[in-house]
Amino acid sequence: MVNITDKIKEIEEEMKRTQKNKATEYHLGLLKGAQLLEPGPGAGGGGGSGFDVSKSGDARIALVGFPSVGKSTFLSKVTKTRSEVASYAFTTLTAIPGVLEYGGAEIQLLDLPGIIEGAAEGKGRGRQVISAAKTSDLILMVLDATKKAEQRALLEAELEAVGIRLNREPPNIYLKVKKAGGMKITFQTPPKYLDEKMVFNILRDYKILNCEVLVRDEFATVDDFIDVIMKDHRKYIKCLYVYNKIDSVSLDFLDKLAREDHTVVMSCELDLGIQDVVERCWKELKLIRIYTKRKGVDPDFSEALIVRSNSTIEDVCDRIHRTLKDTFKYALVWGASARHVPQRVGLGHPVSDEDVVYIVSGWRA
């Protein structure tokens, strides 16, 4: 029996060489929709110890890359953790956690073993490594600047194969599974890469026979639609491409590299650009600092509550104690989010970086 993954690659290569048409896209769509592509519970992976490291701190960053690109050296320079460092492959054989202290936050860095080609298929304990990356809030893809093109493309393919979507938003497709009523498929605008027959057959392959589908994006692809069906197995994660060993490339190439999207450059060997990487991590994580105060006491600016940038007073309450919002009366806010100072607000008030918050609570009858 022909391996379905190989068949897909064969058709994709053929489509690159020839003009695309609905027939070839439809054929590819049905193959990609085959359930054999999605291993069931307990499939794949195999035995052996995993990389289960307890999540701690205000956020988690996973360091992903091929062996000996500088992940362990970077971890050692920005945290108090010393991961085993050497100039040969496979030095790190387990996940090494460290804590980066920045902006009042404690950010967990996870130095994962080097990924090798074929990791998504289980080579080099690759499935375990990539599964650990799925738990992160940000991925640092550490690359060798002298091997830029091939390393990045291979790593992106390995992460894509296990459901990690880098620097992307979930597809703008609505899918609601029902108990009866058949399929109702609607396109908000004429689609470029999908049609009703393709959507119908992919749904049927996944044994979804009763549902509503609304495709809002005219550029949605087969892969996007499958991602919506398999949303429980997909993770959309921000990624920073960190190019190490910039001391080994020309200035012209370095300048071009540094201008690429989601990219930052450094040299661990010469201690160049390391602080730039840390600052970009903070920016990508979109964390904000909230300071609390008590009645008659000035706020303590030495210790902040760390929350996400789109957080509200309710989220601040949850960070203090999970039951605080149950007895919440109101809050007083000083800072950028307040129309006047102090502003009296409720749980739904959005907070801004470095706001000062005073929460009033009391038991209700």
GROMACS .gro file of C-alpha atoms in nm:
model
  365
    1MET     CA    1   0.000   0.000   0.000
    2VAL     CA    2   0.136   0.344  -0.097
    3ASN     CA    3   0.208   0.566   0.204
    4ILE     CA    4  -0.047   0.851   0.204
    5THR     CA    5   0.207   1.107   0.324
    6ASP     CA    6   0.437   1.015   0.034
    7LYS     CA    7   0.144   1.036  -0.208
    8ILE     CA    8   0.060   1.387  -0.088
    9LYS     CA    9   0.420   1.498  -0.133
   10GLU     CA   10   0.419   1.349  -0.483
   11ILE     CA   11   0.103   1.537  -0.583
   12GLU     CA   12   0.227   1.863  -0.428
   13GLU     CA   13   0.549   1.836  -0.629
   14GLU     CA   14   0.347   1.769  -0.943
   15MET     CA   15   0.129   2.075  -0.871
   16LYS     CA   16   0.442   2.290  -0.842
   17ARG     CA   17   0.551   2.179  -1.189
   18THR     CA   18   0.212   2.211  -1.359
   19GLN     CA   19  -0.075   2.456  -1.363
   20LYS     CA   20  -0.306   2.417  -1.065
   21ASN     CA   21  -0.666   2.324  -1.133
   22LYS     CA   22  -0.969   2.218  -0.931
   23ALA     CA   23  -0.917   1.851  -1.014
   24THR     CA   24  -0.567   1.831  -0.869
   25GLU     CA   25  -0.662   2.047  -0.569
   26TYR     CA   26  -0.966   1.828  -0.509
   27HIS     CA   27  -0.753   1.512  -0.526
   28LEU     CA   28  -0.502   1.661  -0.283
   29GLY     CA   29  -0.782   1.779  -0.055
   30LEU     CA   30  -0.929   1.432  -0.023
   31LEU     CA   31  -0.590   1.279   0.051
   32LYS     CA   32  -0.517   1.539   0.317
   33GLY     CA   33  -0.858   1.473   0.464
   34ALA     CA   34  -0.785   1.104   0.506
   35GLN     CA   35  -0.801   1.000   0.868
   36LEU     CA   36  -0.480   0.804   0.831
   37LEU     CA   37  -0.298   1.137   0.853
   38GLU     CA   38  -0.423   1.190   1.208
   39PRO     CA   39  -0.297   0.921   1.448
   40GLY     CA   40  -0.557   0.805   1.695
   41PRO     CA   41  -0.521   0.794   2.072
   42GLY     CA   42  -0.211   0.600   2.170
   43ALA     CA   43  -0.080   0.580   1.815
   44GLY     CA   44   0.271   0.677   1.706
   45GLY     CA   45   0.522   0.802   1.962
   46GLY     CA   46   0.598   0.474   2.129
   47GLY     CA   47   0.728   0.432   2.480
   48GLY     CA   48   1.013   0.594   2.664
   49SER     CA   49   1.036   0.886   2.900
   50GLY     CA   50   0.887   1.217   2.792
   51PHE     CA   51   0.979   1.578   2.861
   52ASP     CA   52   0.706   1.667   3.110
   53VAL     CA   53   0.834   1.975   3.291
   54SER     CA   54   0.589   2.149   3.523
   55LYS     CA   55   0.481   2.482   3.378
   56SER     CA   56   0.578   2.766   3.608
   57GLY     CA   57   0.618   3.142   3.605
   58ASP     CA   58   0.414   3.395   3.409
   59ALA     CA   59   0.481   3.245   3.064
   60ARG     CA   60   0.674   2.964   2.895
   61ILE     CA   61   0.916   2.994   2.604
   62ALA     CA   62   1.038   2.682   2.422
   63LEU     CA   63   1.384   2.683   2.261
   64VAL     CA   64   1.358   2.474   1.945
   65GLY     CA   65   1.629   2.399   1.693
   66PHE     CA   66   1.864   2.146   1.544
   67PRO     CA   67   2.145   2.011   1.763
   68SER     CA   68   2.429   2.249   1.855
   69VAL     CA   69   2.285   2.577   1.726
   70GLY     CA   70   2.332   2.758   2.057
   71LYS     CA   71   2.011   2.694   2.254
   72SER     CA   72   2.191   2.573   2.565
   73THR     CA   73   2.443   2.857   2.552
   74PHE     CA   74   2.163   3.113   2.524
   75LEU     CA   75   1.980   2.957   2.820
   76SER     CA   76   2.296   2.971   3.029
   77LYS     CA   77   2.349   3.339   2.948
   78VAL     CA   78   1.998   3.468   3.028
   79THR     CA   79   1.908   3.245   3.324
   80LYS     CA   80   2.087   3.101   3.627
   81THR     CA   81   2.048   2.752   3.481
   82ARG     CA   82   2.346   2.583   3.323
   83SER     CA   83   2.248   2.345   3.043
   84GLU     CA   84   2.530   2.118   2.923
   85VAL     CA   85   2.711   2.302   2.645
   86ALA     CA   86   2.949   2.160   2.384
   87SER     CA   87   3.025   2.210   2.017
   88TYR     CA   88   2.896   1.872   1.908
   89ALA     CA   89   2.545   1.742   1.838
   90PHE     CA   90   2.301   1.588   2.087
   91THR     CA   91   2.453   1.748   2.398
   92THR     CA   92   2.113   1.816   2.553
   93LEU     CA   93   1.929   1.485   2.592
   94THR     CA   94   1.645   1.603   2.814
   95ALA     CA   95   1.443   1.923   2.860
   96ILE     CA   96   1.627   2.181   3.073
   97PRO     CA   97   1.409   2.452   3.235
   98GLY     CA   98   1.540   2.791   3.340
   99VAL     CA   99   1.384   3.114   3.467
  100LEU     CA  100   1.429   3.445   3.287
  101GLU     CA  101   1.356   3.743   3.512
  102TYR     CA  102   1.250   4.047   3.312
  103GLY     CA  103   1.016   4.341   3.365
  104GLY     CA  104   0.904   4.204   3.700
  105ALA     CA  105   0.800   3.876   3.538
  106GLU     CA  106   0.937   3.526   3.576
  107ILE     CA  107   0.942   3.356   3.237
  108GLN     CA  108   1.019   2.986   3.209
  109LEU     CA  109   1.261   2.897   2.930
  110LEU     CA  110   1.262   2.534   2.820
  111ASP     CA  111   1.575   2.415   2.641
  112LEU     CA  112   1.453   2.118   2.437
  113PRO     CA  113   1.677   1.850   2.286
  114GLY     CA  114   1.788   1.923   1.931
  115ILE     CA  115   1.533   1.828   1.666
  116ILE     CA  116   1.646   1.619   1.371
  117GLU     CA  117   1.478   1.578   1.033
  118GLY     CA  118   1.191   1.332   1.065
  119ALA     CA  119   1.110   1.436   1.422
  120ALA     CA  120   0.736   1.446   1.351
  121GLU     CA  121   0.755   1.077   1.259
  122GLY     CA  122   0.924   0.996   1.590
  123LYS     CA  123   1.292   1.007   1.494
  124GLY     CA  124   1.530   1.121   1.767
  125ARG     CA  125   1.247   1.130   2.024
  126GLY     CA  126   1.110   1.408   1.805
  127ARG     CA  127   0.743   1.363   1.894
  128GLN     CA  128   0.820   1.413   2.264
  129VAL     CA  129   1.027   1.724   2.191
  130ILE     CA  130   0.759   1.880   1.972
  131SER     CA  131   0.481   1.792   2.216
  132ALA     CA  132   0.668   1.988   2.483
  133ALA     CA  133   0.690   2.283   2.242
  134LYS     CA  134   0.311   2.276   2.209
  135THR     CA  135   0.274   2.379   2.573
  136SER     CA  136   0.466   2.705   2.524
  137ASP     CA  137   0.339   3.061   2.486
  138LEU     CA  138   0.624   3.149   2.248
  139ILE     CA  139   0.867   2.943   2.042
  140LEU     CA  140   1.224   3.060   1.992
  141MET     CA  141   1.345   2.883   1.680
  142VAL     CA  142   1.722   2.901   1.720
  143LEU     CA  143   1.900   2.875   1.385
  144ASP     CA  144   2.257   2.871   1.261
  145ALA     CA  145   2.299   3.187   1.048
  146THR     CA  146   2.538   3.000   0.819
  147LYS     CA  147   2.270   2.739   0.738
  148LYS     CA  148   1.969   2.969   0.731
  149ALA     CA  149   1.748   2.844   0.450
  150GLU     CA  150   1.755   2.469   0.499
  151GLN     CA  151   1.730   2.467   0.880
  152ARG     CA  152   1.432   2.699   0.901
  153ALA     CA  153   1.233   2.521   0.628
  154LEU     CA  154   1.291   2.178   0.784
  155LEU     CA  155   1.196   2.290   1.135
  156GLU     CA  156   0.882   2.464   1.013
  157ALA     CA  157   0.779   2.147   0.831
  158GLU     CA  158   0.835   1.931   1.142
  159LEU     CA  159   0.629   2.163   1.363
  160GLU     CA  160   0.357   2.195   1.099
  161ALA     CA  161   0.330   1.816   1.075
  162VAL     CA  162   0.228   1.784   1.440
  163GLY     CA  163  -0.026   2.066   1.438
  164ILE     CA  164   0.179   2.368   1.548
  165ARG     CA  165   0.094   2.677   1.344
  166LEU     CA  166   0.357   2.949   1.367
  167ASN     CA  167   0.265   3.319   1.360
  168ARG     CA  168  -0.082   3.246   1.227
  169GLU     CA  169  -0.436   3.303   1.345
  170PRO     CA  170  -0.704   3.030   1.340
  171PRO     CA  171  -0.880   3.014   0.999
  172ASN     CA  172  -1.184   3.237   0.957
  173ILE     CA  173  -1.417   2.940   0.913
  174TYR     CA  174  -1.722   2.862   1.127
  175LEU     CA  175  -1.803   2.495   1.189
  176LYS     CA  176  -2.080   2.372   1.416
  177VAL     CA  177  -2.143   1.998   1.445
  178LYS     CA  178  -2.507   1.901   1.497
  179LYS     CA  179  -2.697   1.584   1.581
  180ALA     CA  180  -2.923   1.598   1.274
  181GLY     CA  181  -3.016   1.807   0.972
  182GLY     CA  182  -2.744   1.714   0.724
  183MET     CA  183  -2.476   1.951   0.598
  184LYS     CA  184  -2.523   2.319   0.528
  185ILE     CA  185  -2.218   2.467   0.353
  186THR     CA  186  -2.202   2.841   0.283
  187PHE     CA  187  -1.929   3.060   0.135
  188GLN     CA  188  -1.940   3.429   0.225
  189THR     CA  189  -1.746   3.512  -0.093
  190PRO     CA  190  -1.657   3.289  -0.389
  191PRO     CA  191  -1.361   3.075  -0.271
  192LYS     CA  192  -1.029   3.058  -0.454
  193TYR     CA  193  -0.908   2.721  -0.326
  194LEU     CA  194  -1.215   2.536  -0.193
  195ASP     CA  195  -1.546   2.425  -0.334
  196GLU     CA  196  -1.860   2.271  -0.186
  197LYS     CA  197  -1.785   1.921  -0.315
  198MET     CA  198  -1.439   1.923  -0.158
  199VAL     CA  199  -1.572   2.047   0.179
  200PHE     CA  200  -1.853   1.789   0.170
  201ASN     CA  201  -1.618   1.497   0.106
  202ILE     CA  202  -1.362   1.602   0.367
  203LEU     CA  203  -1.639   1.631   0.626
  204ARG     CA  204  -1.766   1.288   0.529
  205ASP     CA  205  -1.415   1.142   0.559
  206TYR     CA  206  -1.404   1.275   0.916
  207LYS     CA  207  -1.749   1.122   0.978
  208ILE     CA  208  -1.914   1.463   1.024
  209LEU     CA  209  -2.250   1.422   0.854
  210ASN     CA  210  -2.459   1.689   1.028
  211CYS     CA  211  -2.314   2.038   1.056
  212GLU     CA  212  -2.314   2.404   0.954
  213VAL     CA  213  -2.012   2.547   0.773
  214LEU     CA  214  -1.953   2.914   0.693
  215VAL     CA  215  -1.630   2.996   0.509
  216ARG     CA  216  -1.567   3.368   0.555
  217ASP     CA  217  -1.219   3.382   0.399
  218GLU     CA  218  -1.208   3.357   0.020
  219PHE     CA  219  -0.842   3.248   0.041
  220ALA     CA  220  -0.908   2.958   0.281
  221THR     CA  221  -0.732   2.638   0.176
  222VAL     CA  222  -0.781   2.266   0.226
  223ASP     CA  223  -0.526   2.277   0.508
  224ASP     CA  224  -0.718   2.559   0.677
  225PHE     CA  225  -1.042   2.364   0.665
  226ILE     CA  226  -0.880   2.050   0.807
  227ASP     CA  227  -0.729   2.264   1.084
  228VAL     CA  228  -1.079   2.380   1.179
  229ILE     CA  229  -1.204   2.020   1.193
  230MET     CA  230  -0.899   1.918   1.398
  231LYS     CA  231  -0.894   2.231   1.617
  232ASP     CA  232  -0.839   2.030   1.936
  233HIS     CA  233  -0.509   1.907   1.789
  234ARG     CA  234  -0.388   2.244   1.657
  235LYS     CA  235  -0.190   2.508   1.845
  236TYR     CA  236  -0.134   2.860   1.715
  237ILE     CA  237   0.190   2.991   1.867
  238LYS     CA  238   0.398   3.302   1.813
  239CYS     CA  239   0.749   3.226   1.690
  240LEU     CA  240   1.070   3.428   1.688
  241TYR     CA  241   1.340   3.317   1.446
  242VAL     CA  242   1.668   3.367   1.633
  243TYR     CA  243   1.978   3.346   1.414
  244ASN     CA  244   2.292   3.265   1.612
  245LYS     CA  245   2.656   3.269   1.495
  246ILE     CA  246   2.617   3.603   1.312
  247ASP     CA  247   2.991   3.655   1.356
  248SER     CA  248   3.036   3.394   1.082
  249VAL     CA  249   2.839   3.572   0.805
  250SER     CA  250   2.894   3.887   0.599
  251LEU     CA  251   2.755   4.226   0.707
  252ASP     CA  252   2.536   4.246   0.395
  253PHE     CA  253   2.380   3.908   0.467
  254LEU     CA  254   2.337   3.999   0.835
  255ASP     CA  255   2.158   4.324   0.745
  256LYS     CA  256   1.920   4.138   0.513
  257LEU     CA  257   1.856   3.872   0.778
  258ALA     CA  258   1.781   4.124   1.053
  259ARG     CA  259   1.513   4.292   0.840
  260GLU     CA  260   1.301   3.978   0.801
  261ASP     CA  261   0.970   3.951   0.988
  262HIS     CA  262   0.970   3.785   1.332
  263THR     CA  263   1.349   3.773   1.323
  264VAL     CA  264   1.627   3.869   1.565
  265VAL     CA  265   2.000   3.800   1.538
  266MET     CA  266   2.270   3.727   1.795
  267SER     CA  267   2.610   3.577   1.862
  268CYS     CA  268   2.635   3.378   2.184
  269GLU     CA  269   3.007   3.340   2.123
  270LEU     CA  270   3.065   3.719   2.123
  271ASP     CA  271   2.775   3.816   2.353
  272LEU     CA  272   2.613   4.021   2.075
  273GLY     CA  273   2.237   4.082   2.050
  274ILE     CA  274   2.140   3.861   2.345
  275GLN     CA  275   1.959   4.143   2.525
  276ASP     CA  276   1.777   4.226   2.199
  277VAL     CA  277   1.643   3.869   2.194
  278VAL     CA  278   1.518   3.902   2.553
  279GLU     CA  279   1.344   4.232   2.476
  280ARG     CA  280   1.178   4.088   2.166
  281CYS     CA  281   1.055   3.791   2.371
  282TRP     CA  282   0.890   4.030   2.616
  283LYS     CA  283   0.726   4.220   2.330
  284GLU     CA  284   0.596   3.902   2.162
  285LEU     CA  285   0.454   3.759   2.487
  286LYS     CA  286   0.244   4.075   2.531
  287LEU     CA  287   0.261   4.071   2.908
  288ILE     CA  288   0.175   4.376   3.119
  289ARG     CA  289   0.255   4.475   3.478
  290ILE     CA  290  -0.016   4.568   3.728
  291TYR     CA  291   0.066   4.714   4.070
  292THR     CA  292  -0.177   4.676   4.359
  293LYS     CA  293  -0.226   4.902   4.659
  294ARG     CA  294  -0.400   4.888   4.993
  295LYS     CA  295  -0.602   5.162   5.158
  296GLY     CA  296  -0.379   5.434   5.296
  297VAL     CA  297  -0.062   5.266   5.169
  298ASP     CA  298   0.145   5.358   4.862
  299PRO     CA  299   0.168   5.090   4.591
  300ASP     CA  300   0.470   4.861   4.595
  301PHE     CA  301   0.639   4.914   4.258
  302SER     CA  302   0.900   4.649   4.332
  303GLU     CA  303   0.652   4.366   4.281
  304ALA     CA  304   0.404   4.347   3.994
  305LEU     CA  305   0.121   4.115   3.898
  306ILE     CA  306   0.184   3.989   3.545
  307VAL     CA  307  -0.119   3.947   3.316
  308ARG     CA  308  -0.187   3.931   2.941
  309SER     CA  309  -0.220   4.256   2.748
  310ASN     CA  310  -0.595   4.212   2.687
  311SER     CA  311  -0.675   4.146   3.053
  312THR     CA  312  -0.947   4.301   3.269
  313ILE     CA  313  -0.994   4.369   3.640
  314GLU     CA  314  -1.148   4.021   3.661
  315ASP     CA  315  -0.819   3.869   3.541
  316VAL     CA  316  -0.631   4.075   3.800
  317CYS     CA  317  -0.863   3.938   4.071
  318ASP     CA  318  -0.794   3.583   3.950
  319ARG     CA  319  -0.418   3.642   3.973
  320ILE     CA  320  -0.455   3.759   4.333
  321HIS     CA  321  -0.694   3.482   4.443
  322ARG     CA  322  -0.944   3.273   4.248
  323THR     CA  323  -1.232   3.359   4.488
  324LEU     CA  324  -1.169   3.735   4.507
  325LYS     CA  325  -1.411   3.819   4.226
  326ASP     CA  326  -1.691   3.644   4.419
  327THR     CA  327  -1.680   3.917   4.685
  328PHE     CA  328  -1.570   4.199   4.452
  329LYS     CA  329  -1.748   4.534   4.492
  330TYR     CA  330  -1.545   4.774   4.279
  331ALA     CA  331  -1.190   4.877   4.196
  332LEU     CA  332  -1.009   5.210   4.180
  333VAL     CA  333  -0.761   5.245   3.895
  334TRP     CA  334  -0.473   5.487   3.839
  335GLY     CA  335  -0.287   5.478   3.509
  336ALA     CA  336  -0.325   5.472   3.131
  337SER     CA  337  -0.656   5.281   3.134
  338ALA     CA  338  -0.828   5.533   3.364
  339ARG     CA  339  -1.029   5.824   3.221
  340HIS     CA  340  -0.959   6.017   3.541
  341VAL     CA  341  -0.762   5.925   3.852
  342PRO     CA  342  -0.870   5.733   4.034
  343GLN     CA  343  -1.148   5.585   3.821
  344ARG     CA  344  -1.403   5.356   3.986
  345VAL     CA  345  -1.452   5.050   3.765
  346GLY     CA  346  -1.606   4.703   3.754
  347LEU     CA  347  -1.474   4.358   3.666
  348GLY     CA  348  -1.495   4.419   3.290
  349HIS     CA  349  -1.262   4.721   3.287
  350PRO     CA  350  -0.955   4.658   3.063
  351VAL     CA  351  -0.621   4.732   3.228
  352SER     CA  352  -0.302   4.877   3.080
  353ASP     CA  353   0.066   4.827   3.149
  354GLU     CA  354   0.177   4.970   3.487
  355ASP     CA  355  -0.175   5.052   3.607
  356VAL     CA  356  -0.220   5.078   3.984
  357VAL     CA  357  -0.529   4.894   4.113
  358TYR     CA  358  -0.704   4.912   4.450
  359ILE     CA  359  -0.972   4.643   4.490
  360VAL     CA  360  -1.263   4.680   4.731
  361SER     CA  361  -1.435   4.358   4.833
  362GLY     CA  362  -1.663   4.232   5.107
  363TRP     CA  363  -1.889   3.942   5.190
  364ARG     CA  364  -2.234   3.966   5.041
  365ALA     CA  365  -2.548   3.861   5.222
   0.00000   0.00000   0.00000
